[in-house]
Amino acid sequence: MDFLQALKKRKAEGPFPVIPDIKCFSPKEGDLIRGRDPAALAAQLEAAGACVLSVVTEPDDFHGSLQMLREICSTVRIPVLRKDFIGTKEDLILTKEAGASAILLIYSCLGKDRLKELYEQALGIGLVPFVETHTAQELEWAAELGARLIGINNRDILKLERDDGDVSRSEDLMRFRPRQAFLVAESGMMSGEDVRRAARCGADAALVGTAILREKDPGAMYRAMTRPCGLKICGLMDPEGVRLCLEQHVDVLGFVTEYPVPVPWNLRKDEAADLLSSARDLCGRLSSPAGLCVVTGGAPDKVIRLARDLRPDFVQLHYTETAEETVKIAEALHREGIQVIRSIPQDKEQKNRMFGTADPAEIARSFSPARVDALLLDARDAANATDGGGSILEHVDLTAVQQMRSHFAGKIILGGGLTAQNIRRAADLFHPDLADVMTGVETGPGKKSETLLKELIKGLEQS
């Protein structure tokens, strides 16, 4: 099975294909290997589930070598792509002899005519050409060439990827993609959410290097990148829980703060301020892109003041705020750069009281223009959060989720009763952007269990 065949097989069977990119050094980020054996890293990533690998062999700026490629190809059983500034037929022959299955050809380095020559020569000796583009013009050339495997580099290789390009470039260029090609979003993706953005915009796979290699456990980060949805852990109350979540690559951390009615997870504003400050420091030390969310509710002026004081990434409205109050809060906080999550109760009478309708499509439409960033469909509320209350699988039907998604431009989050035993089933059924978990990883209110969290993540990541 060659490189492209392996990618197509993984896309058909799942999860979304992520290509780990093994490079010793990044001109932007520095040393990525840090004394580790590249071949051992390759084996670790294969064991973590990678169906293919990419290896950067360029010696001067990326500190790679053909010998490293040979060692990796002889160590793993999966197809390998060689990435380098390829310019001659001899480069292709050496790549084939080293054991690689595919070769990178870069339009911005080769030009249209020379790339076409090398493309045909690569095919002639049994290599899969991976054609890299960075502009709409280059995508047009790739379409004319009939390239079957095309990459969009989110960063500028002529600047040695020192620029700050990110997945938004793939999103912008996806409308120019050749219809029959297998398209890979490359570079500038630092989290699982970035990978999922690439998938949502139409990419068939994502190539990720730095974000995986800078971790102590690259295999765990690779698996986090392939999760079917993001993960939000709510009800954090201490630094130990924060550290545990960041070490397990949780996407959003939730802190219940100044909630209008008594709940066991409630923090005072000063307590939340201290915990958010330590969380930000730890995110910086761990290079974590995790978002911080304050879960609260009540009168708009109170919520807005709290958000301005604490400066989280998100505010989750989880009480009985009306549609009008939600709009007022969202408009104010968006001016502050703070995103808003609106929880949607499952009781029809409560929805009618809060939003004037229980129809999922009408609710979704009422929030799309108001700059609400996400809707949380939650089987739990303050009244049943601690007594079981059933799971989202029992309380939400697929049609309601589909109606909301079709009428809402933001993200859909599912929560309530999610555990290691049911989280993957919920992800496969509802396809949320985030799964929200609180009691499913606790031994008591606010006491997050490392064992339960790891079991939850294993359940989410299993195919």
XYZ file of C-alpha atoms in Angstrom:
463
model
C 0.000 0.000 0.000
C 1.494 3.348 -1.017
C 1.308 6.690 0.790
C -1.854 7.949 -0.923
C -3.641 4.611 -0.649
C -2.950 4.507 3.087
C -4.379 8.017 3.526
C -7.512 7.194 1.537
C -8.040 4.003 3.537
C -7.730 5.883 6.832
C -10.125 8.600 5.702
C -12.692 5.978 4.709
C -12.375 4.030 7.959
C -11.581 6.890 10.375
C -10.401 8.707 12.316
C -9.531 11.811 10.262
C -5.998 11.292 8.900
C -3.240 13.244 10.634
C 0.250 12.962 9.128
C 2.948 13.358 11.807
C 5.856 15.384 10.412
C 9.198 14.371 11.910
C 11.675 17.228 11.733
C 14.683 17.762 13.947
C 14.634 21.539 13.979
C 12.240 24.371 13.169
C 13.637 27.765 12.105
C 10.692 29.288 14.014
C 10.506 27.027 17.102
C 14.060 25.684 17.452
C 15.127 22.170 18.476
C 12.206 19.747 18.314
C 13.994 16.436 18.846
C 15.753 17.414 22.095
C 18.113 14.452 22.152
C 15.485 11.859 21.235
C 15.983 9.211 18.546
C 13.949 10.127 15.414
C 13.451 6.465 14.496
C 12.141 5.728 17.986
C 9.764 8.697 17.682
C 8.565 7.332 14.351
C 7.871 3.948 15.946
C 6.019 5.642 18.812
C 3.804 7.545 16.370
C 3.113 4.404 14.370
C 2.100 2.639 17.609
C -0.164 5.597 18.429
C -2.076 4.952 15.223
C -0.408 6.970 12.449
C -1.104 5.428 9.043
C 1.722 7.353 7.315
C 4.665 9.541 8.316
C 6.453 12.567 6.916
C 10.208 13.060 7.389
C 12.067 16.329 6.757
C 15.555 15.560 5.419
C 16.762 19.104 4.579
C 20.098 19.458 6.462
C 20.851 23.183 6.752
C 17.721 24.804 8.165
C 15.820 21.748 9.435
C 18.799 19.557 10.487
C 17.551 16.438 8.704
C 19.378 13.856 6.600
C 18.893 11.001 4.175
C 20.402 8.685 6.788
C 17.602 9.624 9.193
C 15.082 8.844 6.454
C 16.689 5.431 5.870
C 16.597 4.597 9.574
C 12.955 5.607 9.900
C 11.887 3.725 6.780
C 13.636 0.585 8.044
C 11.982 0.959 11.472
C 8.306 1.480 10.587
C 5.951 -0.510 8.398
C 3.838 2.415 7.218
C 4.481 4.550 4.098
C 6.800 7.528 4.494
C 6.905 10.909 2.707
C 10.264 12.621 2.198
C 10.129 16.406 2.604
C 13.043 18.411 1.244
C 13.855 20.985 -1.414
C 13.826 18.405 -4.188
C 15.248 19.638 -7.493
C 16.736 16.785 -9.543
C 15.983 13.266 -10.722
C 18.895 12.095 -8.581
C 17.005 13.392 -5.525
C 14.087 11.187 -6.534
C 16.279 8.122 -6.981
C 17.942 8.610 -3.594
C 14.489 9.001 -2.024
C 13.319 5.726 -3.520
C 16.486 3.931 -2.468
C 16.069 5.191 1.102
C 12.705 3.434 1.303
C 10.276 6.346 1.062
C 6.914 5.944 -0.656
C 6.236 9.603 -1.511
C 8.161 12.773 -2.367
C 7.377 16.439 -1.765
C 7.442 18.748 -4.802
C 7.021 22.464 -4.022
C 5.633 24.852 -6.641
C 7.114 27.970 -5.025
C 10.602 26.432 -5.223
C 10.397 24.658 -8.584
C 8.004 26.628 -10.769
C 5.319 25.138 -12.989
C 7.428 23.524 -15.718
C 10.191 22.009 -13.570
C 7.664 20.581 -11.120
C 5.813 18.899 -13.992
C 9.058 17.206 -15.117
C 9.852 15.935 -11.645
C 6.236 14.871 -11.116
C 6.360 12.607 -14.144
C 9.804 11.288 -13.215
C 8.615 10.466 -9.692
C 5.684 8.503 -11.032
C 8.044 6.706 -13.390
C 10.150 5.277 -10.557
C 7.220 4.414 -8.308
C 7.093 7.420 -5.971
C 3.838 9.194 -5.066
C 4.296 12.926 -5.781
C 2.967 15.195 -3.027
C 2.453 18.561 -4.740
C 2.689 21.510 -2.342
C 0.857 24.780 -3.017
C 0.538 28.070 -1.167
C -1.609 30.180 -3.519
C -4.737 29.912 -5.661
C -2.534 30.101 -8.779
C -0.498 27.106 -7.634
C -3.682 25.146 -6.914
C -4.786 25.899 -10.464
C -1.467 24.560 -11.775
C -1.876 21.422 -9.671
C -5.322 20.896 -11.182
C -3.914 21.277 -14.713
C -1.218 18.749 -13.835
C -3.811 16.249 -12.631
C -2.046 15.877 -9.284
C -3.745 13.279 -7.092
C -2.150 14.349 -3.791
C -1.961 18.082 -3.071
C -0.982 20.049 0.011
C -1.845 23.605 1.002
C 1.008 24.935 3.125
C -0.481 27.407 5.582
C 2.956 28.946 5.988
C 5.428 30.301 3.452
C 8.214 27.812 2.812
C 10.266 30.555 1.116
C 10.393 32.188 4.557
C 11.261 28.771 6.043
C 7.820 28.799 7.684
C 8.843 31.561 10.091
C 5.632 33.445 9.353
C 2.474 33.135 11.430
C 0.300 31.403 8.844
C -2.396 29.120 10.237
C -5.286 26.930 9.147
C -7.232 29.989 7.975
C -5.160 29.885 4.784
C -6.467 26.401 3.990
C -9.976 27.642 4.760
C -9.532 30.553 2.350
C -8.045 28.467 -0.472
C -10.284 25.419 -0.183
C -12.741 26.816 -2.734
C -10.005 26.480 -5.381
C -9.263 22.812 -4.656
C -9.212 20.400 -7.600
C -12.221 18.141 -7.240
C -10.514 14.785 -7.761
C -7.439 15.422 -5.635
C -6.772 14.266 -2.078
C -5.991 17.517 -0.281
C -3.811 17.936 2.815
C -3.718 21.029 5.036
C -0.097 21.554 6.132
C 1.631 23.463 8.922
C 0.501 26.073 11.431
C -1.880 23.729 13.252
C -1.183 23.696 16.976
C -4.212 21.910 18.439
C -6.876 19.341 17.786
C -9.292 22.176 17.101
C -7.029 23.410 14.288
C -7.112 19.916 12.767
C -10.892 19.800 13.069
C -11.095 23.219 11.391
C -9.096 21.776 8.493
C -11.509 18.858 8.285
C -14.578 21.114 8.424
C -13.341 23.311 5.600
C -12.901 20.302 3.321
C -9.347 19.021 3.780
C -8.930 15.252 3.486
C -6.010 15.118 5.935
C -3.741 17.368 8.008
C 0.046 17.382 8.322
C 1.286 18.399 11.786
C 4.851 18.539 13.078
C 5.789 21.052 15.752
C 2.686 20.647 17.939
C 3.284 16.898 18.154
C 7.056 16.868 18.520
C 7.339 19.524 21.219
C 5.359 17.301 23.621
C 6.975 14.903 26.087
C 4.617 12.229 24.782
C 4.198 12.775 21.029
C 1.978 9.702 20.742
C -0.545 11.133 23.203
C -0.589 14.449 21.344
C -1.048 12.634 18.035
C -4.084 10.820 19.448
C -5.460 14.119 20.793
C -5.151 15.585 17.297
C -7.318 12.764 15.899
C -10.176 12.998 18.414
C -13.580 13.206 16.702
C -14.454 16.302 18.737
C -12.930 18.654 21.249
C -13.169 18.087 24.991
C -14.314 20.549 27.667
C -13.915 19.657 31.340
C -16.075 21.741 33.641
C -16.278 22.273 37.388
C -12.555 22.717 37.998
C -11.787 23.962 41.497
C -8.067 23.525 42.118
C -4.671 23.780 40.351
C -4.224 20.011 40.414
C -7.315 19.547 38.281
C -6.134 22.260 35.894
C -2.724 20.618 35.471
C -4.302 17.206 34.929
C -6.548 18.561 32.171
C -3.739 20.407 30.402
C -1.459 17.372 30.530
C -4.235 15.331 28.887
C -4.728 17.934 26.124
C -8.216 19.066 27.155
C -9.380 21.839 24.830
C -11.461 24.010 27.175
C -11.324 24.284 30.975
C -14.516 25.344 32.763
C -14.787 27.189 36.096
C -18.228 27.666 37.685
C -18.112 31.173 39.143
C -20.624 33.322 41.028
C -23.449 31.023 39.941
C -26.881 32.441 40.906
C -27.990 29.365 42.929
C -25.989 27.032 45.176
C -24.045 24.298 43.360
C -21.091 22.341 44.765
C -18.625 23.621 42.166
C -19.232 27.330 42.690
C -16.213 29.634 43.066
C -16.190 33.159 44.407
C -14.818 35.747 42.010
C -11.535 36.046 43.942
C -11.109 32.267 43.959
C -11.764 32.108 40.226
C -9.318 34.964 39.583
C -6.522 33.112 41.375
C -7.288 29.832 39.614
C -7.530 31.447 36.171
C -4.210 33.209 36.763
C -2.459 29.966 37.658
C -4.127 28.243 34.688
C -2.802 30.898 32.297
C 0.708 30.515 33.714
C 0.554 26.755 33.336
C -0.809 27.036 29.773
C 2.233 29.160 28.953
C 4.701 26.727 30.507
C 3.123 23.745 28.756
C 2.604 25.603 25.440
C -1.046 24.634 25.711
C -3.657 26.330 23.479
C -6.474 25.417 25.896
C -9.265 27.953 26.356
C -10.521 29.102 29.767
C -14.274 29.344 30.343
C -16.236 30.972 33.166
C -19.607 29.261 33.684
C -22.057 31.669 35.273
C -25.449 33.322 34.885
C -27.791 35.992 36.123
C -28.442 39.628 35.270
C -26.565 40.922 32.208
C -24.745 43.722 34.051
C -23.470 41.292 36.669
C -22.263 38.791 34.038
C -20.566 41.497 31.968
C -18.745 42.924 35.010
C -17.586 39.461 36.038
C -16.257 38.711 32.562
C -14.458 42.048 32.327
C -12.805 41.424 35.683
C -11.753 37.809 35.005
C -10.983 38.050 31.250
C -11.661 34.399 30.299
C -11.660 33.203 26.700
C -15.310 32.137 27.029
C -18.321 32.908 29.185
C -20.917 30.162 29.368
C -24.436 31.334 30.203
C -25.972 28.434 32.076
C -28.914 29.849 33.998
C -32.285 31.262 32.961
C -31.123 34.259 30.915
C -33.673 35.158 28.240
C -32.859 35.515 24.571
C -32.786 39.306 24.969
C -30.444 39.102 27.969
C -28.198 36.675 26.110
C -27.963 39.054 23.159
C -27.087 41.974 25.435
C -24.330 39.981 27.137
C -22.968 38.593 23.877
C -22.787 41.982 22.188
C -20.963 43.510 25.161
C -18.489 40.667 25.565
C -17.652 40.421 21.892
C -16.404 43.982 22.105
C -14.089 42.670 24.843
C -12.863 39.749 22.710
C -14.674 37.201 24.907
C -16.688 34.435 23.261
C -20.108 33.393 24.548
C -21.540 29.893 24.974
C -25.315 29.675 25.474
C -26.653 26.562 27.222
C -29.982 25.245 25.949
C -32.121 23.378 28.508
C -33.971 20.272 27.414
C -37.267 21.041 29.195
C -39.738 22.510 26.671
C -41.494 24.767 29.177
C -38.205 26.228 30.301
C -37.148 26.850 26.705
C -40.421 28.629 26.056
C -39.963 30.809 29.140
C -36.375 31.707 28.248
C -36.490 31.979 24.466
C -40.174 32.311 23.562
C -40.026 29.037 21.632
C -39.060 25.396 22.086
C -38.330 24.856 18.394
C -34.620 24.023 17.899
C -34.364 25.815 14.562
C -36.019 28.977 15.910
C -33.712 29.020 18.927
C -30.663 28.570 16.729
C -31.752 31.347 14.358
C -32.336 33.725 17.253
C -28.705 33.497 18.344
C -26.782 33.365 15.054
C -26.991 37.132 14.352
C -26.229 37.938 17.999
C -22.649 36.698 17.771
C -23.212 33.812 20.178
C -20.274 31.524 19.466
C -21.605 28.157 20.627
C -24.789 26.448 21.760
C -24.531 23.855 24.534
C -27.217 21.182 24.519
C -27.050 19.965 28.099
C -29.024 17.211 29.800
C -28.078 18.642 33.197
C -28.898 21.845 35.060
C -28.425 23.108 38.603
C -31.323 20.974 39.836
C -30.054 17.596 38.595
C -26.310 18.077 38.161
C -25.422 15.935 41.165
C -28.151 13.276 41.121
C -27.572 11.515 37.806
C -30.200 13.274 35.726
C -29.683 11.030 32.716
C -27.316 11.524 29.790
C -27.463 13.566 26.636
C -28.155 10.330 24.731
C -31.470 9.999 26.587
C -32.597 13.629 26.412
C -31.582 14.959 22.977
C -32.709 13.557 19.649
C -30.583 13.660 16.529
C -33.132 15.696 14.571
C -32.960 18.550 17.087
C -29.173 18.650 16.848
C -29.307 18.620 13.053
C -31.862 21.442 13.008
C -29.723 23.576 15.284
C -26.592 22.944 13.245
C -28.322 23.818 9.976
C -29.523 27.168 11.386
C -26.541 28.159 13.523
C -23.147 29.293 12.264
C -21.293 28.638 15.507
C -20.239 25.501 17.344
C -22.469 22.840 18.861
C -21.498 21.430 22.256
C -23.081 18.408 23.934
C -23.032 17.779 27.669
C -24.694 15.922 30.487
C -24.034 12.407 31.697
C -21.072 11.744 29.416
C -18.699 9.022 30.615
C -15.971 6.789 29.227
C -18.671 4.278 28.312
C -20.850 6.558 26.167
C -18.776 9.531 24.979
C -17.666 7.956 21.704
C -21.210 6.840 20.918
C -22.423 10.413 21.505
C -19.613 11.836 19.344
C -20.361 9.443 16.480
C -24.120 10.030 16.682
C -24.281 13.810 17.109
C -20.915 14.992 15.666
C -20.509 17.845 18.164
C -17.650 20.322 18.046
C -17.057 19.807 21.780
C -18.122 17.298 24.411
C -18.666 18.870 27.854
C -17.950 16.646 30.871
C -18.080 17.383 34.606
C -19.232 14.599 36.930
C -18.076 11.900 34.509
C -14.453 12.443 35.591
C -15.047 13.179 39.295
C -14.810 11.285 42.552
C -16.633 14.195 44.222
C -17.575 17.781 43.324
C -14.494 19.443 41.851
C -12.277 16.403 42.517
C -11.076 15.380 39.077
C -9.748 11.837 38.858
C -6.723 11.140 36.672
C -7.930 7.571 36.170
C -11.443 8.619 35.137
C -10.166 11.364 32.837
C -7.761 9.004 31.091
C -10.527 6.432 30.721
C -12.820 9.109 29.263
C -10.175 10.180 26.760
C -9.471 6.579 25.807
C -13.192 6.092 25.237
C -13.343 9.226 23.061
C -10.280 8.316 21.006
C -11.194 4.684 20.335
C -12.443 3.974 16.823
